[in-house]
């Protein structure tokens, strides 16, 4: 039988392996190099054979439709003419396909990652930077900022150290149970619309912290292929973010209510609570800073008080005004704390929200929170015509201008002059007459 002839669908259909042979090779007379291998078992397989770079190369085509065989054979002829080895090309194509398949699987696995995993990695990253030295101020977190993230993402339901109450679920917790790939503008809008109805300020803070985390993920190699940065810039989402000024309207002590407020607070039966609330208005300190004040922090000789700044690690000195000294001197030194409470586990009183609320209600004063006393200090300090910069230093605020931040060092003695004038104005408005100096010393 002739083994070289023109291949057609009909001419190759009934070909068989020659008797006594393990295989028979047939060659196409019209397309040089195209061959057909038929084994003793009758299995057919096309191939293409040519010399390339001094070597004979046989490239398998397989058992495919005849029209495809011819099309591939012409293509192989062209490649061999150009000096291209089709085996290497096929290997590279296979590797590319395998890599694409691997990447597809990897992307599929990544899209199964939940938000809480990325959130935990983000928190751990920020925690690792907190102890580093030489980082520009404001570029790394403090303990308070870290705790804010923990509070906003907590599951809730954990019992408090005191009392029967349990922690409330953080606003971010519902988002942590979703997959990163599921976060869309629609999902965030639905979440924000729900949370802003009952806790607008927390919703705003939660969104801001989530947005920062999302931007971090967009740069992290583990998550940048999953998150879409445009999700958090959606106009519909940004338009419903609650305003930053979320304090209740009027949460400040008006000048006209000063006398009534002092009168009501001085009537509180617990002298430690009464003194504490008055000292808050006098110093403008944060409630948590003043409540842990210790006797060791009060220097009666130098007339200064050292306050552990809640927002910093080092704290700050403020003046000890005569009226504050008048308030705390009679307090019993039952333990290390000025505003002590022997019955409390911590050793000091807890923020007296109830007592203060009852006092202002009896005086007919509109809503005024304990934190509102800190706001009131800032407003009333200006009413007393004292430098706002001095008031900011007493409260522990940062300087606003470059000069104020880096060059202006005001001695505590000078701040004490302005502070005393503020307290004198405050007491005059309240109708309180300070005892004479010799009475104070006795």
Tab-separated table of C-alpha atoms in Angstrom:
chain	number	residue	atom	x	y	z
A	1	UNK	CA	0.000	0.000	0.000
A	2	UNK	CA	1.202	3.488	-0.918
A	3	UNK	CA	2.014	5.447	2.238
A	4	UNK	CA	2.286	8.876	0.575
A	5	UNK	CA	-0.844	10.374	-0.997
A	6	UNK	CA	-3.062	13.403	-0.784
A	7	UNK	CA	-4.914	13.452	2.529
A	8	UNK	CA	-8.658	13.904	2.341
A	9	UNK	CA	-11.392	12.999	4.773
A	10	UNK	CA	-12.317	10.026	2.610
A	11	UNK	CA	-8.746	8.858	1.923
A	12	UNK	CA	-7.849	8.769	5.589
A	13	UNK	CA	-11.114	7.361	6.903
A	14	UNK	CA	-10.457	3.649	6.323
A	15	UNK	CA	-6.676	3.551	6.693
A	16	UNK	CA	-5.265	0.709	8.812
A	17	UNK	CA	-1.926	-0.369	10.184
A	18	UNK	CA	-0.064	-2.603	7.746
A	19	UNK	CA	0.076	-6.283	8.630
A	20	UNK	CA	3.027	-7.280	10.783
A	21	UNK	CA	3.768	-3.712	11.803
A	22	UNK	CA	3.484	-2.115	15.275
A	23	UNK	CA	2.549	1.145	13.598
A	24	UNK	CA	2.238	2.586	10.084
A	25	UNK	CA	3.080	6.175	9.114
A	26	UNK	CA	1.196	7.813	6.225
A	27	UNK	CA	2.343	11.107	4.661
A	28	UNK	CA	0.356	13.843	2.989
A	29	UNK	CA	1.530	14.567	-0.534
A	30	UNK	CA	-0.011	18.071	-0.582
A	31	UNK	CA	1.188	19.402	2.790
A	32	UNK	CA	4.823	18.584	3.330
A	33	UNK	CA	5.529	17.309	6.834
A	34	UNK	CA	1.952	16.318	7.714
A	35	UNK	CA	1.658	12.697	8.735
A	36	UNK	CA	-0.813	10.204	10.171
A	37	UNK	CA	0.203	7.465	12.592
A	38	UNK	CA	-1.972	4.377	12.943
A	39	UNK	CA	-1.111	1.833	15.618
A	40	UNK	CA	-1.703	-1.894	15.511
A	41	UNK	CA	-4.822	-1.351	17.632
A	42	UNK	CA	-6.207	1.043	15.031
A	43	UNK	CA	-5.647	4.257	16.992
A	44	UNK	CA	-5.120	7.262	14.686
A	45	UNK	CA	-3.029	10.325	15.458
A	46	UNK	CA	-1.938	13.148	13.165
A	47	UNK	CA	1.493	14.767	13.545
A	48	UNK	CA	3.761	17.231	11.812
A	49	UNK	CA	7.449	16.525	11.250
A	50	UNK	CA	10.152	18.887	10.035
A	51	UNK	CA	13.795	19.656	10.662
A	52	UNK	CA	14.603	22.664	12.818
A	53	UNK	CA	18.083	23.861	13.779
A	54	UNK	CA	19.631	20.630	12.477
A	55	UNK	CA	17.241	18.297	14.310
A	56	UNK	CA	14.141	16.392	13.244
A	57	UNK	CA	11.152	17.468	15.292
A	58	UNK	CA	7.898	15.570	15.376
A	59	UNK	CA	5.037	17.649	16.745
A	60	UNK	CA	1.913	15.682	17.778
A	61	UNK	CA	-1.449	16.992	16.565
A	62	UNK	CA	-3.724	14.228	17.777
A	63	UNK	CA	-7.010	12.842	16.519
A	64	UNK	CA	-8.953	15.995	15.672
A	65	UNK	CA	-11.401	16.885	12.854
A	66	UNK	CA	-9.711	16.775	9.457
A	67	UNK	CA	-10.404	20.426	8.558
A	68	UNK	CA	-8.719	21.481	11.793
A	69	UNK	CA	-5.734	19.183	10.959
A	70	UNK	CA	-5.052	20.976	7.701
A	71	UNK	CA	-5.471	24.418	9.260
A	72	UNK	CA	-2.994	23.551	12.033
A	73	UNK	CA	-0.557	21.972	9.563
A	74	UNK	CA	-0.346	25.178	7.491
A	75	UNK	CA	0.228	27.138	10.693
A	76	UNK	CA	3.035	24.757	11.721
A	77	UNK	CA	4.641	25.081	8.316
A	78	UNK	CA	4.775	28.840	8.828
A	79	UNK	CA	6.263	28.508	12.334
A	80	UNK	CA	8.993	26.108	11.198
A	81	UNK	CA	9.833	28.456	8.330
A	82	UNK	CA	10.326	31.241	10.891
A	83	UNK	CA	12.489	29.010	13.082
A	84	UNK	CA	9.875	28.739	15.858
A	85	UNK	CA	9.760	25.492	17.831
A	86	UNK	CA	6.024	24.737	18.357
A	87	UNK	CA	6.836	22.453	21.288
A	88	UNK	CA	8.291	25.343	23.267
A	89	UNK	CA	5.367	27.543	22.280
A	90	UNK	CA	2.885	24.890	23.452
A	91	UNK	CA	4.791	24.502	26.740
A	92	UNK	CA	4.724	28.243	27.351
A	93	UNK	CA	1.017	28.341	26.532
A	94	UNK	CA	0.385	25.487	28.939
A	95	UNK	CA	2.327	27.240	31.674
A	96	UNK	CA	0.366	30.437	31.054
A	97	UNK	CA	-2.912	28.530	31.213
A	98	UNK	CA	-1.840	26.793	34.420
A	99	UNK	CA	-0.810	30.119	35.930
A	100	UNK	CA	-4.100	31.699	34.914
A	101	UNK	CA	-5.973	28.792	36.446
A	102	UNK	CA	-3.944	29.126	39.636
A	103	UNK	CA	-4.575	32.877	39.746
A	104	UNK	CA	-8.287	32.287	39.215
A	105	UNK	CA	-8.372	29.818	42.088
A	106	UNK	CA	-6.351	32.181	44.273
A	107	UNK	CA	-8.725	35.039	43.486
A	108	UNK	CA	-11.671	32.786	44.247
A	109	UNK	CA	-10.134	31.894	47.607
A	110	UNK	CA	-9.413	35.540	48.324
A	111	UNK	CA	-12.986	36.514	47.626
A	112	UNK	CA	-14.020	34.206	50.449
A	113	UNK	CA	-12.081	36.312	52.991
A	114	UNK	CA	-14.262	38.012	55.576
A	115	UNK	CA	-13.978	41.639	56.626
A	116	UNK	CA	-13.051	40.664	60.197
A	117	UNK	CA	-9.831	39.000	58.980
A	118	UNK	CA	-8.742	42.160	57.156
A	119	UNK	CA	-9.844	44.267	60.142
A	120	UNK	CA	-7.748	42.181	62.563
A	121	UNK	CA	-4.716	42.406	60.270
A	122	UNK	CA	-5.195	46.169	60.041
A	123	UNK	CA	-5.425	46.536	63.839
A	124	UNK	CA	-2.341	44.354	64.355
A	125	UNK	CA	-0.429	46.411	61.786
A	126	UNK	CA	-1.274	49.639	63.610
A	127	UNK	CA	-0.429	48.097	66.992
A	128	UNK	CA	3.002	47.056	65.677
A	129	UNK	CA	3.711	50.692	64.781
A	130	UNK	CA	2.672	52.109	68.141
A	131	UNK	CA	5.970	51.200	69.810
A	132	UNK	CA	8.200	52.426	66.981
A	133	UNK	CA	10.359	55.477	67.599
A	134	UNK	CA	10.845	58.373	65.239
A	135	UNK	CA	7.452	58.185	63.517
A	136	UNK	CA	6.000	61.605	62.717
A	137	UNK	CA	3.431	62.792	65.222
A	138	UNK	CA	-0.082	61.816	64.196
A	139	UNK	CA	1.112	58.947	62.005
A	140	UNK	CA	0.816	56.276	64.666
A	141	UNK	CA	-1.959	55.406	67.103
A	142	UNK	CA	-2.246	56.042	70.809
A	143	UNK	CA	-3.916	53.725	73.319
A	144	UNK	CA	-7.124	55.746	73.256
A	145	UNK	CA	-7.404	55.570	69.461
A	146	UNK	CA	-6.791	51.829	69.548
A	147	UNK	CA	-9.490	51.362	72.177
A	148	UNK	CA	-11.941	53.349	70.032
A	149	UNK	CA	-11.436	50.829	67.209
A	150	UNK	CA	-11.955	47.920	69.601
A	151	UNK	CA	-15.132	49.444	71.049
A	152	UNK	CA	-16.646	50.191	67.638
A	153	UNK	CA	-16.065	46.623	66.428
A	154	UNK	CA	-16.915	44.630	69.569
A	155	UNK	CA	-19.557	41.902	69.510
A	156	UNK	CA	-21.234	43.190	72.650
A	157	UNK	CA	-22.810	41.193	75.442
A	158	UNK	CA	-19.728	41.131	77.684
A	159	UNK	CA	-20.472	42.016	81.338
A	160	UNK	CA	-19.052	45.205	82.783
A	161	UNK	CA	-16.664	44.987	85.716
A	162	UNK	CA	-19.323	46.557	87.892
A	163	UNK	CA	-23.093	46.217	87.822
A	164	UNK	CA	-25.302	43.960	85.766
A	165	UNK	CA	-25.066	45.766	82.451
A	166	UNK	CA	-23.338	44.302	79.397
A	167	UNK	CA	-21.407	45.966	76.590
A	168	UNK	CA	-23.299	47.166	73.524
A	169	UNK	CA	-22.534	45.795	70.077
A	170	UNK	CA	-20.222	48.139	68.156
A	171	UNK	CA	-21.551	49.817	65.022
A	172	UNK	CA	-18.928	48.114	62.846
A	173	UNK	CA	-19.695	44.594	64.052
A	174	UNK	CA	-22.392	43.859	61.387
A	175	UNK	CA	-19.874	44.638	58.623
A	176	UNK	CA	-17.218	42.309	60.045
A	177	UNK	CA	-19.378	39.262	59.333
A	178	UNK	CA	-19.493	40.002	55.595
A	179	UNK	CA	-16.974	38.995	52.938
A	180	UNK	CA	-14.715	41.705	51.529
A	181	UNK	CA	-16.146	41.015	48.072
A	182	UNK	CA	-19.663	41.639	49.398
A	183	UNK	CA	-18.927	45.217	50.467
A	184	UNK	CA	-20.652	47.522	47.991
A	185	UNK	CA	-21.943	51.102	48.212
A	186	UNK	CA	-25.455	49.697	48.577
A	187	UNK	CA	-24.414	47.512	51.525
A	188	UNK	CA	-22.663	50.419	53.264
A	189	UNK	CA	-25.600	52.750	52.663
A	190	UNK	CA	-28.008	50.251	54.201
A	191	UNK	CA	-25.736	49.777	57.215
A	192	UNK	CA	-25.173	53.516	57.729
A	193	UNK	CA	-28.856	54.413	57.351
A	194	UNK	CA	-29.743	51.905	60.050
A	195	UNK	CA	-27.047	52.876	62.548
A	196	UNK	CA	-27.441	56.640	62.156
A	197	UNK	CA	-31.031	56.474	63.406
A	198	UNK	CA	-30.043	55.463	66.955
A	199	UNK	CA	-26.367	56.430	67.324
A	200	UNK	CA	-25.397	58.994	64.738
A	201	UNK	CA	-22.049	59.940	66.256
A	202	UNK	CA	-20.915	56.319	66.537
A	203	UNK	CA	-22.075	55.702	62.965
A	204	UNK	CA	-19.962	58.596	61.718
A	205	UNK	CA	-16.904	57.483	63.693
A	206	UNK	CA	-17.399	53.877	62.585
A	207	UNK	CA	-17.600	54.825	58.918
A	208	UNK	CA	-14.477	57.012	59.147
A	209	UNK	CA	-12.476	54.179	60.718
A	210	UNK	CA	-13.842	51.637	58.232
A	211	UNK	CA	-12.925	53.954	55.357
A	212	UNK	CA	-9.335	54.245	56.602
A	213	UNK	CA	-9.104	50.464	56.953
A	214	UNK	CA	-10.528	50.020	53.423
A	215	UNK	CA	-7.911	52.362	51.952
A	216	UNK	CA	-5.210	50.378	53.791
A	217	UNK	CA	-6.565	47.147	52.274
A	218	UNK	CA	-6.441	48.708	48.808
A	219	UNK	CA	-2.638	48.943	49.184
A	220	UNK	CA	-1.981	45.685	51.035
A	221	UNK	CA	-0.848	42.800	48.755
A	222	UNK	CA	-3.219	40.383	50.496
A	223	UNK	CA	-6.352	42.402	49.848
A	224	UNK	CA	-5.774	44.935	47.056
A	225	UNK	CA	-7.081	42.543	44.399
A	226	UNK	CA	-10.366	42.162	46.310
A	227	UNK	CA	-11.364	45.579	47.560
A	228	UNK	CA	-12.647	48.297	45.280
A	229	UNK	CA	-11.422	51.732	46.474
A	230	UNK	CA	-14.368	53.417	44.776
A	231	UNK	CA	-16.802	51.721	47.168
A	232	UNK	CA	-16.162	54.269	49.941
A	233	UNK	CA	-16.265	57.298	47.644
A	234	UNK	CA	-19.810	56.710	46.409
A	235	UNK	CA	-21.707	60.030	46.357
A	236	UNK	CA	-24.874	58.459	47.720
A	237	UNK	CA	-22.922	57.046	50.673
A	238	UNK	CA	-21.015	60.242	51.472
A	239	UNK	CA	-24.224	62.275	51.414
A	240	UNK	CA	-25.727	60.412	54.404
A	241	UNK	CA	-22.751	60.526	56.784
A	242	UNK	CA	-23.924	62.158	60.033
A	243	UNK	CA	-22.393	65.532	60.831
A	244	UNK	CA	-19.408	65.638	63.150
A	245	UNK	CA	-21.075	68.055	65.575
A	246	UNK	CA	-23.395	65.486	67.127
A	247	UNK	CA	-23.601	66.893	70.662
A	248	UNK	CA	-27.073	67.721	71.917
A	249	UNK	CA	-28.158	71.258	71.212
A	250	UNK	CA	-27.476	73.518	74.172
A	251	UNK	CA	-25.136	71.138	76.031
A	252	UNK	CA	-23.361	74.055	77.672
A	253	UNK	CA	-23.930	76.073	80.835
A	254	UNK	CA	-25.289	79.517	79.975
A	255	UNK	CA	-24.139	82.583	81.851
A	256	UNK	CA	-27.669	83.160	83.142
A	257	UNK	CA	-27.720	79.664	84.712
A	258	UNK	CA	-24.361	79.822	86.522
A	259	UNK	CA	-25.808	80.834	89.902
A	260	UNK	CA	-28.594	78.222	89.748
A	261	UNK	CA	-26.138	75.499	88.753
A	262	UNK	CA	-23.718	76.201	91.619
A	263	UNK	CA	-26.607	76.404	94.087
A	264	UNK	CA	-28.005	73.038	92.954
A	265	UNK	CA	-24.641	71.262	92.838
A	266	UNK	CA	-23.608	72.539	96.269
A	267	UNK	CA	-26.755	70.960	97.720
A	268	UNK	CA	-25.718	67.450	96.612
A	269	UNK	CA	-25.388	65.429	99.819
A	270	UNK	CA	-22.222	63.604	98.733
A	271	UNK	CA	-19.514	66.235	99.278
A	272	UNK	CA	-17.057	64.343	97.046
A	273	UNK	CA	-19.513	64.423	94.147
A	274	UNK	CA	-20.360	68.076	94.774
A	275	UNK	CA	-16.690	69.088	94.854
A	276	UNK	CA	-15.897	66.981	91.792
A	277	UNK	CA	-18.596	68.596	89.630
A	278	UNK	CA	-17.543	72.117	90.644
A	279	UNK	CA	-13.893	71.282	89.927
A	280	UNK	CA	-14.858	70.088	86.447
A	281	UNK	CA	-16.299	73.501	85.624
A	282	UNK	CA	-13.334	75.247	87.217
A	283	UNK	CA	-10.643	73.255	85.362
A	284	UNK	CA	-12.371	72.237	82.118
A	285	UNK	CA	-10.738	68.819	82.524
A	286	UNK	CA	-12.156	65.646	81.016
A	287	UNK	CA	-14.349	63.810	83.488
A	288	UNK	CA	-12.135	60.718	83.395
A	289	UNK	CA	-8.968	62.748	84.012
A	290	UNK	CA	-10.214	64.512	87.105
A	291	UNK	CA	-11.978	61.553	88.666
A	292	UNK	CA	-8.660	59.693	89.114
A	293	UNK	CA	-6.861	62.695	90.623
A	294	UNK	CA	-4.641	61.612	93.537
A	295	UNK	CA	-3.464	63.572	96.556
A	296	UNK	CA	0.101	62.989	95.377
A	297	UNK	CA	-0.763	64.949	92.210
A	298	UNK	CA	-1.757	68.059	94.191
A	299	UNK	CA	1.062	70.413	95.213
A	300	UNK	CA	-0.445	72.792	97.782
A	301	UNK	CA	2.846	74.670	98.124
A	302	UNK	CA	3.464	75.273	94.426
A	303	UNK	CA	-0.305	75.659	93.811
A	304	UNK	CA	-0.281	73.190	90.915
A	305	UNK	CA	-2.084	70.006	89.944
A	306	UNK	CA	-0.663	67.290	87.731
A	307	UNK	CA	-3.352	65.716	85.568
A	308	UNK	CA	-2.815	62.428	83.750
A	309	UNK	CA	-3.841	63.471	80.258
A	310	UNK	CA	-6.275	60.944	78.822
A	311	UNK	CA	-5.096	61.692	75.293
A	312	UNK	CA	-1.352	61.553	76.028
A	313	UNK	CA	1.057	59.531	78.107
A	314	UNK	CA	2.857	62.310	79.972
A	315	UNK	CA	0.031	64.436	81.411
A	316	UNK	CA	0.023	68.191	82.125
A	317	UNK	CA	0.271	70.707	84.980
A	318	UNK	CA	-2.576	73.145	85.667
A	319	UNK	CA	-2.939	75.808	88.371
A	320	UNK	CA	-4.506	74.980	91.727
A	321	UNK	CA	-6.877	77.926	92.147
A	322	UNK	CA	-7.902	79.082	95.635
A	323	UNK	CA	-11.512	77.992	95.179
A	324	UNK	CA	-10.523	74.483	94.068
A	325	UNK	CA	-8.218	74.289	97.065
A	326	UNK	CA	-11.154	75.413	99.203
A	327	UNK	CA	-13.264	72.574	97.750
A	328	UNK	CA	-10.823	69.690	98.155
A	329	UNK	CA	-9.113	70.624	101.422
A	330	UNK	CA	-12.023	69.460	103.625
A	331	UNK	CA	-12.251	66.095	101.860
A	332	UNK	CA	-11.085	63.185	103.964
A	333	UNK	CA	-7.949	61.434	102.777
A	334	UNK	CA	-9.523	57.976	102.839
A	335	UNK	CA	-7.155	56.604	100.222
A	336	UNK	CA	-4.899	57.871	97.426
A	337	UNK	CA	-7.728	59.512	95.466
A	338	UNK	CA	-8.986	63.040	96.088
A	339	UNK	CA	-12.560	62.137	95.099
A	340	UNK	CA	-12.448	58.858	96.985
A	341	UNK	CA	-15.097	56.231	97.535
A	342	UNK	CA	-14.220	53.391	99.944
A	343	UNK	CA	-17.124	51.319	98.626
A	344	UNK	CA	-15.940	51.467	95.024
A	345	UNK	CA	-13.610	48.788	93.673
A	346	UNK	CA	-11.473	51.429	91.942
A	347	UNK	CA	-11.231	53.519	95.114
A	348	UNK	CA	-12.779	56.650	93.613
A	349	UNK	CA	-16.286	57.829	92.736
A	350	UNK	CA	-17.805	56.968	89.389
A	351	UNK	CA	-19.041	59.718	87.038
A	352	UNK	CA	-22.109	61.046	88.894
A	353	UNK	CA	-24.480	61.335	85.933
A	354	UNK	CA	-27.604	60.662	87.981
A	355	UNK	CA	-26.738	63.124	90.752
A	356	UNK	CA	-25.901	65.851	88.255
A	357	UNK	CA	-29.041	65.214	86.225
A	358	UNK	CA	-31.200	65.499	89.348
A	359	UNK	CA	-29.398	68.705	90.383
A	360	UNK	CA	-29.948	70.537	87.094
A	361	UNK	CA	-33.552	69.298	86.963
A	362	UNK	CA	-34.217	70.797	90.406
A	363	UNK	CA	-32.676	74.069	89.251
A	364	UNK	CA	-34.725	74.128	86.039
A	365	UNK	CA	-31.617	74.128	83.863
A	366	UNK	CA	-31.907	72.675	80.313
A	367	UNK	CA	-29.950	69.576	79.308
A	368	UNK	CA	-26.345	69.692	80.492
A	369	UNK	CA	-24.156	66.601	80.474
A	370	UNK	CA	-21.050	66.105	82.588
A	371	UNK	CA	-18.948	66.445	79.434
A	372	UNK	CA	-20.909	69.618	78.773
A	373	UNK	CA	-19.100	71.145	81.757
A	374	UNK	CA	-15.856	70.847	79.769
A	375	UNK	CA	-17.520	72.629	76.845
A	376	UNK	CA	-18.860	75.224	79.264
A	377	UNK	CA	-15.355	75.987	80.542
A	378	UNK	CA	-14.209	76.847	77.008
A	379	UNK	CA	-17.163	79.200	76.483
A	380	UNK	CA	-17.168	80.816	79.927
A	381	UNK	CA	-13.382	81.377	79.865
A	382	UNK	CA	-13.959	83.725	76.930
A	383	UNK	CA	-16.927	85.319	78.729
A	384	UNK	CA	-14.500	86.135	81.546
A	385	UNK	CA	-12.329	87.913	78.942
A	386	UNK	CA	-9.312	85.643	79.474
A	387	UNK	CA	-6.938	84.496	76.676
A	388	UNK	CA	-8.343	81.541	74.793
A	389	UNK	CA	-4.853	80.082	74.428
A	390	UNK	CA	-4.515	79.896	78.220
A	391	UNK	CA	-7.853	78.133	78.479
A	392	UNK	CA	-6.766	75.640	75.806
A	393	UNK	CA	-3.589	74.809	77.749
A	394	UNK	CA	-5.543	74.271	80.960
A	395	UNK	CA	-7.871	71.895	79.118
A	396	UNK	CA	-4.999	70.017	77.494
A	397	UNK	CA	-5.668	71.094	73.914
A	398	UNK	CA	-2.882	71.359	71.363
A	399	UNK	CA	-1.715	74.728	70.121
A	400	UNK	CA	-3.350	75.811	66.871
A	401	UNK	CA	-0.604	77.844	65.181
A	402	UNK	CA	2.981	76.836	64.414
A	403	UNK	CA	4.181	79.538	66.795
A	404	UNK	CA	1.885	78.323	69.564
A	405	UNK	CA	2.925	74.680	69.041
A	406	UNK	CA	6.681	75.065	68.833
A	407	UNK	CA	7.845	78.428	70.141
A	408	UNK	CA	5.464	79.842	72.739
A	409	UNK	CA	6.193	78.544	76.251
A	410	UNK	CA	3.865	80.107	78.824
A	411	UNK	CA	4.909	79.558	82.457
A	412	UNK	CA	2.369	77.969	84.794
A	413	UNK	CA	2.539	81.070	87.028
A	414	UNK	CA	1.246	83.266	84.195
A	415	UNK	CA	-1.472	80.780	83.290
A	416	UNK	CA	-2.477	80.776	86.976
A	417	UNK	CA	-3.124	84.541	86.835
A	418	UNK	CA	-5.577	84.140	83.956
A	419	UNK	CA	-7.095	81.005	85.494
A	420	UNK	CA	-7.709	82.759	88.812
A	421	UNK	CA	-9.390	85.685	87.058
A	422	UNK	CA	-11.710	83.231	85.301
A	423	UNK	CA	-12.655	81.532	88.580
A	424	UNK	CA	-13.190	84.910	90.283
A	425	UNK	CA	-15.519	85.940	87.466
A	426	UNK	CA	-17.324	82.593	87.692
A	427	UNK	CA	-17.843	82.898	91.460
A	428	UNK	CA	-19.020	86.491	91.080
A	429	UNK	CA	-21.637	85.332	88.555
A	430	UNK	CA	-22.664	82.594	90.994
A	431	UNK	CA	-22.862	84.984	93.912
A	432	UNK	CA	-20.293	82.982	95.904
A	433	UNK	CA	-18.077	84.896	98.311
A	434	UNK	CA	-14.707	83.274	98.916
A	435	UNK	CA	-13.646	82.963	102.592
A	436	UNK	CA	-10.754	85.163	103.613
A	437	UNK	CA	-7.235	83.794	103.173
A	438	UNK	CA	-6.671	83.241	106.892
A	439	UNK	CA	-9.864	81.152	107.038
A	440	UNK	CA	-8.639	79.041	104.119
A	441	UNK	CA	-5.319	78.408	105.827
A	442	UNK	CA	-7.035	77.350	109.036
